[in-house]
mmCIF file of C-alpha atoms and ligand atoms in Angstrom:
data_model
loop_
_atom_site.group_PDB
_atom_site.id
_atom_site.type_symbol
_atom_site.label_atom_id
_atom_site.label_comp_id
_atom_site.label_asym_id
_atom_site.label_seq_id
_atom_site.Cartn_x
_atom_site.Cartn_y
_atom_site.Cartn_z
ATOM 1 C CA MET A 1 -0.146 0.111 -0.086
ATOM 2 C CA ASN A 2 1.586 3.092 -1.052
ATOM 3 C CA LYS A 3 -0.050 5.783 0.781
ATOM 4 C CA PRO A 4 2.365 7.621 3.318
ATOM 5 C CA ILE A 5 2.154 7.625 7.233
ATOM 6 C CA GLY A 6 0.694 11.261 8.606
ATOM 7 C CA ILE A 7 2.903 11.976 11.387
ATOM 8 C CA PHE A 8 3.191 15.361 13.590
ATOM 9 C CA ASP A 9 5.104 17.526 16.404
ATOM 10 C CA SER A 10 5.650 20.831 17.372
ATOM 11 C CA GLY A 11 9.165 20.579 15.942
ATOM 12 C CA VAL A 12 11.809 18.170 15.802
ATOM 13 C CA GLY A 13 10.643 15.880 18.215
ATOM 14 C CA GLY A 14 8.318 13.504 15.945
ATOM 15 C CA LEU A 15 11.747 12.271 14.072
ATOM 16 C CA THR A 16 12.429 10.178 17.143
ATOM 17 C CA VAL A 17 9.334 8.350 16.436
ATOM 18 C CA VAL A 18 9.911 8.046 12.556
ATOM 19 C CA LYS A 19 13.009 7.124 13.079
ATOM 20 C CA ALA A 20 11.597 4.079 15.607
ATOM 21 C CA ILE A 21 9.005 3.396 13.148
ATOM 22 C CA LEU A 22 11.754 3.369 10.354
ATOM 23 C CA LYS A 23 13.740 0.843 11.995
ATOM 24 C CA LEU A 24 10.874 -1.966 11.888
ATOM 25 C CA LEU A 25 9.016 -0.640 8.780
ATOM 26 C CA PRO A 26 11.838 0.737 6.369
ATOM 27 C CA ASN A 27 10.011 1.190 3.349
ATOM 28 C CA GLU A 28 6.834 3.528 4.845
ATOM 29 C CA SER A 29 6.833 6.992 3.394
ATOM 30 C CA PHE A 30 6.154 9.886 6.048
ATOM 31 C CA LEU A 31 4.337 13.289 5.350
ATOM 32 C CA TYR A 32 6.118 14.968 8.532
ATOM 33 C CA CYS A 33 4.135 18.122 9.982
ATOM 34 C CA ALA A 34 6.211 20.544 12.375
ATOM 35 C CA ASP A 35 3.709 23.189 13.792
ATOM 36 C CA THR A 36 7.273 25.818 14.749
ATOM 37 C CA LYS A 37 5.052 28.691 14.927
ATOM 38 C CA ASN A 38 3.520 27.098 17.762
ATOM 39 C CA ILE A 39 6.208 25.803 19.341
ATOM 40 C CA PRO A 40 6.738 25.372 22.220
ATOM 41 C CA TYR A 41 3.739 23.480 22.472
ATOM 42 C CA GLY A 42 3.828 22.874 26.044
ATOM 43 C CA GLU A 43 3.179 25.961 27.109
ATOM 44 C CA HIS A 44 0.092 26.508 25.499
ATOM 45 C CA SER A 45 -3.421 25.530 26.705
ATOM 46 C CA ALA A 46 -4.833 22.563 25.982
ATOM 47 C CA GLU A 47 -7.724 24.353 24.386
ATOM 48 C CA GLU A 48 -4.779 25.717 22.188
ATOM 49 C CA ILE A 49 -3.371 22.486 21.313
ATOM 50 C CA GLU A 50 -6.690 21.035 20.496
ATOM 51 C CA SER A 51 -7.429 23.681 17.947
ATOM 52 C CA PHE A 52 -3.404 23.511 16.579
ATOM 53 C CA ALA A 53 -3.718 19.752 16.306
ATOM 54 C CA LEU A 54 -6.932 18.942 14.447
ATOM 55 C CA ARG A 55 -5.952 21.460 11.964
ATOM 56 C CA ILE A 56 -2.467 19.179 11.231
ATOM 57 C CA ILE A 57 -4.836 16.246 11.254
ATOM 58 C CA SER A 58 -7.390 17.824 8.935
ATOM 59 C CA PHE A 59 -4.383 18.310 6.616
ATOM 60 C CA LEU A 60 -2.412 15.328 6.460
ATOM 61 C CA VAL A 61 -6.264 13.750 6.035
ATOM 62 C CA ASN A 62 -6.618 15.346 3.260
ATOM 63 C CA LYS A 63 -3.257 14.841 1.623
ATOM 64 C CA GLY A 64 -4.390 10.957 1.984
ATOM 65 C CA ILE A 65 -2.803 8.841 4.624
ATOM 66 C CA LYS A 66 -3.206 5.531 5.713
ATOM 67 C CA LEU A 67 -2.192 5.854 9.528
ATOM 68 C CA LEU A 68 -1.961 9.054 11.816
ATOM 69 C CA ALA A 69 0.609 8.888 14.473
ATOM 70 C CA ILE A 70 0.511 11.763 16.820
ATOM 71 C CA ALA A 71 4.566 11.964 17.501
ATOM 72 C CA CYS A 72 3.295 15.098 20.497
ATOM 73 C CA ASN A 73 2.861 13.500 24.072
ATOM 74 C CA TYR A 74 0.702 16.797 24.388
ATOM 75 C CA SER A 75 -1.569 16.461 21.484
ATOM 76 C CA SER A 76 -2.144 12.795 22.264
ATOM 77 C CA ALA A 77 -2.999 13.671 25.628
ATOM 78 C CA VAL A 78 -5.471 16.268 24.438
ATOM 79 C CA VAL A 79 -6.963 14.935 21.619
ATOM 80 C CA LEU A 80 -6.659 11.343 20.314
ATOM 81 C CA ASP A 81 -10.008 10.296 21.310
ATOM 82 C CA LYS A 82 -11.434 13.084 19.627
ATOM 83 C CA ALA A 83 -9.795 12.556 16.065
ATOM 84 C CA ILE A 84 -10.658 8.955 16.365
ATOM 85 C CA ARG A 85 -14.336 9.903 16.968
ATOM 86 C CA ILE A 86 -13.879 12.489 14.040
ATOM 87 C CA TYR A 87 -11.727 9.889 11.540
ATOM 88 C CA PRO A 88 -13.529 6.715 12.981
ATOM 89 C CA SER A 89 -11.787 4.284 9.530
ATOM 90 C CA LEU A 90 -8.573 6.132 9.691
ATOM 91 C CA PRO A 91 -5.992 4.296 12.421
ATOM 92 C CA ILE A 92 -5.034 6.767 14.826
ATOM 93 C CA VAL A 93 -2.181 6.354 17.299
ATOM 94 C CA GLY A 94 -1.003 8.296 19.986
ATOM 95 C CA VAL A 95 2.732 8.763 21.652
ATOM 96 C CA LEU A 96 1.265 8.936 25.287
ATOM 97 C CA GLN A 97 -0.748 6.445 25.061
ATOM 98 C CA ALA A 98 2.006 3.858 24.034
ATOM 99 C CA GLY A 99 4.255 5.282 26.893
ATOM 100 C CA ALA A 100 1.846 4.381 29.276
ATOM 101 C CA ARG A 101 1.371 0.817 27.897
ATOM 102 C CA LEU A 102 5.030 0.262 28.295
ATOM 103 C CA ALA A 103 5.167 2.015 31.450
ATOM 104 C CA SER A 104 2.630 -0.524 33.073
ATOM 105 C CA SER A 105 4.267 -3.085 31.974
ATOM 106 C CA GLN A 106 7.234 -2.955 33.528
ATOM 107 C CA SER A 107 8.543 -4.962 36.427
ATOM 108 C CA VAL A 108 8.709 -1.676 38.535
ATOM 109 C CA GLU A 109 6.666 0.135 41.345
ATOM 110 C CA LYS A 110 7.827 3.409 40.914
ATOM 111 C CA ILE A 111 7.808 5.385 37.732
ATOM 112 C CA GLY A 112 9.082 8.721 36.892
ATOM 113 C CA ILE A 113 7.152 10.669 34.007
ATOM 114 C CA LEU A 114 9.400 13.710 32.439
ATOM 115 C CA ALA A 115 7.227 15.793 30.177
ATOM 116 C CA THR A 116 6.459 18.790 29.403
ATOM 117 C CA ARG A 117 4.625 21.561 31.333
ATOM 118 C CA GLY A 118 1.251 21.365 29.055
ATOM 119 C CA THR A 119 1.086 17.328 29.260
ATOM 120 C CA VAL A 120 1.926 17.312 33.267
ATOM 121 C CA LYS A 121 -0.787 19.329 34.098
ATOM 122 C CA THR A 122 -3.359 16.907 31.667
ATOM 123 C CA LYS A 123 -2.303 14.436 34.688
ATOM 124 C CA MET A 124 -2.863 11.680 31.527
ATOM 125 C CA PHE A 125 0.536 9.881 32.158
ATOM 126 C CA PRO A 126 -0.589 8.762 35.561
ATOM 127 C CA ARG A 127 -4.550 8.199 34.835
ATOM 128 C CA GLU A 128 -3.252 6.258 31.850
ATOM 129 C CA ILE A 129 -1.040 4.126 33.394
ATOM 130 C CA LYS A 130 -2.797 3.609 36.578
ATOM 131 C CA LYS A 131 -6.249 2.429 33.799
ATOM 132 C CA ILE A 132 -3.633 -0.360 32.917
ATOM 133 C CA ASN A 133 -2.057 -1.146 36.641
ATOM 134 C CA PRO A 134 -3.478 0.219 39.493
ATOM 135 C CA GLN A 135 -0.649 -0.793 41.612
ATOM 136 C CA LYS A 136 1.904 1.371 40.106
ATOM 137 C CA ARG A 137 3.055 4.859 41.645
ATOM 138 C CA VAL A 138 3.683 7.660 39.074
ATOM 139 C CA PHE A 139 5.430 10.688 39.994
ATOM 140 C CA GLN A 140 5.708 13.674 37.142
ATOM 141 C CA ALA A 141 8.141 16.016 36.692
ATOM 142 C CA SER A 142 8.208 18.639 33.727
ATOM 143 C CA CYS A 143 11.293 20.348 32.291
ATOM 144 C CA PRO A 144 9.875 23.591 30.323
ATOM 145 C CA PRO A 145 13.380 24.990 28.950
ATOM 146 C CA LEU A 146 14.247 21.828 27.235
ATOM 147 C CA VAL A 147 12.200 21.451 24.347
ATOM 148 C CA SER A 148 13.528 24.994 23.516
ATOM 149 C CA LEU A 149 17.010 24.093 24.367
ATOM 150 C CA ILE A 150 17.048 20.978 22.250
ATOM 151 C CA GLU A 151 15.249 22.782 19.080
ATOM 152 C CA SER A 152 18.362 25.478 19.249
ATOM 153 C CA PHE A 153 20.722 22.993 19.340
ATOM 154 C CA ALA A 154 21.953 24.581 22.814
ATOM 155 C CA PRO A 155 25.500 23.821 24.522
ATOM 156 C CA GLU A 156 25.951 19.857 26.156
ATOM 157 C CA GLU A 157 26.215 22.285 29.419
ATOM 158 C CA GLU A 158 23.312 24.179 29.375
ATOM 159 C CA ILE A 159 21.111 21.018 28.604
ATOM 160 C CA ARG A 160 23.081 18.971 31.105
ATOM 161 C CA TYR A 161 22.606 21.535 34.245
ATOM 162 C CA VAL A 162 18.761 21.879 32.904
ATOM 163 C CA VAL A 163 18.242 18.052 33.151
ATOM 164 C CA ARG A 164 19.679 17.775 36.223
ATOM 165 C CA ASP A 165 17.697 20.476 37.973
ATOM 166 C CA CYS A 166 14.236 18.745 36.352
ATOM 167 C CA LEU A 167 15.100 15.344 37.385
ATOM 168 C CA LYS A 168 15.812 16.201 41.361
ATOM 169 C CA ARG A 169 12.073 16.161 42.205
ATOM 170 C CA LEU A 170 12.079 12.632 40.472
ATOM 171 C CA LYS A 171 15.460 11.261 42.353
ATOM 172 C CA ILE A 172 14.464 11.793 45.428
ATOM 173 C CA LYS A 173 11.125 9.745 45.150
ATOM 174 C CA GLY A 174 13.602 6.786 44.184
ATOM 175 C CA ILE A 175 11.822 6.349 40.894
ATOM 176 C CA GLU A 176 12.975 2.840 39.366
ATOM 177 C CA ALA A 177 12.014 3.742 35.666
ATOM 178 C CA LEU A 178 11.755 7.076 33.730
ATOM 179 C CA VAL A 179 9.353 7.291 30.580
ATOM 180 C CA LEU A 180 10.622 9.936 28.412
ATOM 181 C CA GLY A 181 7.200 11.815 28.148
ATOM 182 C CA CYS A 182 8.000 14.295 25.204
ATOM 183 C CA THR A 183 9.414 12.735 22.107
ATOM 184 C CA HIS A 184 11.990 15.626 21.974
ATOM 185 C CA TYR A 185 13.745 14.264 25.075
ATOM 186 C CA PRO A 186 15.298 10.887 23.030
ATOM 187 C CA LEU A 187 17.283 13.342 21.727
ATOM 188 C CA VAL A 188 19.264 13.831 24.735
ATOM 189 C CA ARG A 189 18.676 10.323 26.033
ATOM 190 C CA LYS A 190 22.183 10.148 26.872
ATOM 191 C CA ILE A 191 22.336 12.926 28.922
ATOM 192 C CA ILE A 192 18.753 12.473 30.901
ATOM 193 C CA GLU A 193 20.485 8.738 31.325
ATOM 194 C CA GLU A 194 23.827 10.204 33.162
ATOM 195 C CA GLU A 195 22.156 12.516 35.093
ATOM 196 C CA LEU A 196 19.238 9.802 36.323
ATOM 197 C CA GLY A 197 21.881 7.233 37.363
ATOM 198 C CA GLY A 198 20.747 3.646 37.829
ATOM 199 C CA ALA A 199 16.911 3.911 36.775
ATOM 200 C CA ILE A 200 15.469 2.335 33.463
ATOM 201 C CA ILE A 201 14.835 4.750 30.762
ATOM 202 C CA LEU A 202 11.644 3.844 28.625
ATOM 203 C CA ASP A 203 11.241 5.632 24.973
ATOM 204 C CA PRO A 204 7.568 5.585 24.275
ATOM 205 C CA SER A 205 8.237 5.959 20.553
ATOM 206 C CA GLU A 206 9.808 2.166 20.376
ATOM 207 C CA GLU A 207 6.365 1.004 21.612
ATOM 208 C CA LEU A 208 4.325 2.914 19.179
ATOM 209 C CA ALA A 209 6.546 1.348 16.505
ATOM 210 C CA ARG A 210 5.677 -1.895 17.292
ATOM 211 C CA GLU A 211 2.009 -0.879 17.473
ATOM 212 C CA VAL A 212 2.266 0.782 13.767
ATOM 213 C CA LYS A 213 3.790 -2.270 12.677
ATOM 214 C CA GLU A 214 0.839 -4.340 14.374
ATOM 215 C CA ILE A 215 -1.825 -2.304 12.924
ATOM 216 C CA LEU A 216 -0.426 -2.032 9.088
ATOM 217 C CA GLU A 217 0.115 -5.793 9.340
ATOM 218 C CA LYS A 218 -3.219 -6.680 10.377
ATOM 219 C CA GLU A 219 -4.301 -4.223 7.486
ATOM 220 C CA ASN A 220 -2.293 -5.318 5.191
ATOM 221 C CA LEU A 221 -1.154 -2.089 4.646
ATOM 222 C CA ILE A 222 3.006 -2.646 4.709
ATOM 223 C CA SER A 223 4.809 -0.537 1.933
ATOM 224 C CA HIS A 224 7.138 -2.457 -0.244
ATOM 225 C CA ASN A 225 8.308 0.450 -2.380
ATOM 226 C CA SER A 226 11.256 2.785 -1.717
ATOM 227 C CA PRO A 227 9.881 5.573 0.651
ATOM 228 C CA GLN A 228 9.514 9.169 0.050
ATOM 229 C CA HIS A 229 8.913 11.613 2.783
ATOM 230 C CA ARG A 230 7.627 14.863 2.768
ATOM 231 C CA PHE A 231 7.940 17.529 5.240
ATOM 232 C CA PHE A 232 5.648 20.792 6.029
ATOM 233 C CA VAL A 233 6.690 23.444 8.452
ATOM 234 C CA SER A 234 4.510 26.226 9.796
ATOM 235 C CA GLY A 235 7.503 28.370 10.970
ATOM 236 C CA ASN A 236 10.976 28.341 11.161
ATOM 237 C CA ASP A 237 12.861 25.366 9.166
ATOM 238 C CA GLU A 238 16.045 25.237 10.565
ATOM 239 C CA SER A 239 16.044 22.815 13.102
ATOM 240 C CA LEU A 240 14.664 20.175 10.858
ATOM 241 C CA ARG A 241 16.702 21.156 8.124
ATOM 242 C CA LYS A 242 19.511 20.520 10.195
ATOM 243 C CA LEU A 243 18.423 17.292 12.046
ATOM 244 C CA VAL A 244 16.935 15.214 9.581
ATOM 245 C CA PRO A 245 19.943 14.710 7.298
ATOM 246 C CA SER A 246 22.194 13.286 10.396
ATOM 247 C CA PHE A 247 19.532 11.503 12.516
ATOM 248 C CA LEU A 248 17.432 9.955 10.327
ATOM 249 C CA GLY A 249 20.401 9.442 7.449
ATOM 250 C CA ILE A 250 18.195 10.683 4.560
ATOM 251 C CA ASP A 251 18.322 14.103 2.614
ATOM 252 C CA ILE A 252 15.670 16.257 2.989
ATOM 253 C CA ILE A 253 14.449 17.281 -1.263
ATOM 254 C CA GLU A 254 12.128 20.463 0.408
ATOM 255 C CA ILE A 255 10.810 21.905 3.347
ATOM 256 C CA GLU A 256 7.383 22.959 2.473
ATOM 257 C CA HIS A 257 5.869 26.042 4.174
ATOM 258 C CA GLN A 258 2.002 25.442 5.588
ATOM 259 C CA ASP A 259 -0.162 27.245 7.965
ATOM 260 C CA PHE A 260 -2.091 23.866 7.891
ATOM 261 C CA GLN A 261 -5.437 26.283 8.101
ATOM 262 C CA GLY A 262 -8.314 26.531 6.561
ATOM 263 C CA GLY A 263 -8.747 22.784 7.633
ATOM 264 C CA TYR A 264 -10.720 21.390 10.408
HETATM 265 N N1 DGL B 1 7.215 16.885 21.278
HETATM 266 C C1 DGL B 1 5.921 17.347 21.967
HETATM 267 C C2 DGL B 1 5.635 16.376 22.972
HETATM 268 O O1 DGL B 1 5.958 14.975 22.935
HETATM 269 C C3 DGL B 1 5.872 18.567 22.097
HETATM 270 C C4 DGL B 1 7.389 19.776 22.486
HETATM 271 C C5 DGL B 1 6.768 21.057 22.717
HETATM 272 O O2 DGL B 1 6.883 21.747 22.154
HETATM 273 O O3 DGL B 1 6.478 21.571 23.914
HETATM 274 O O4 DGL B 1 4.758 16.555 23.901
#
């Protein structure tokens, strides 16, 4: 099946999800939307995120996609259920829900969530984890400056300083596993791992990729052609232009500028 997978995030974070999916399904093509005009999403209200996300989803649906992967935790928390109601025939998956599944299946009691301020406020991680496994104890912490530091390729020492400070509250609780609750964070996984010490790091994108593979196999929608990706950006395209070739190992032919208006 030749249709692409639709995927979106506020910026480059969703590339960590693309990479995880391509590892399992190397022939899939992506339509990638980065809403850099509104980054960081984590500092917006849930109402604003719903409106941004529904517009992007409508844009992607109109382009023709076979599956939608919401590669932003905050958007997954806010719009996944609504998007499924609006587009009942399209397979739609969210990275937050995948992360909650992954966390609840670990044989540990205390789970930490590091996420953006918006995601933490929704309390969706603790809710989804406890829905599957009520025994788990879940502790959340936000790290407001981190997304912008990652997008601007800030020096490692600056990122390390912020990460150390954000992890303090979780380390005090004695967490045994940490969910990277923002898709930008796997890009600085090594720093987080070093600052955290012993706890297991859980990357929801790996679980999401498994879910995508399972759905496409079941629906007989796996692509066998060589992939062709397209990138759409609402604002600054610098971070994407810089990261796609080095992180995904593919050349960007062109970045298309879009305001994702006129959809939903
Ligand atoms: N990468 C997104 C997430 O997973 C959003 C980051 C942001 O723009 O705040 O939540």
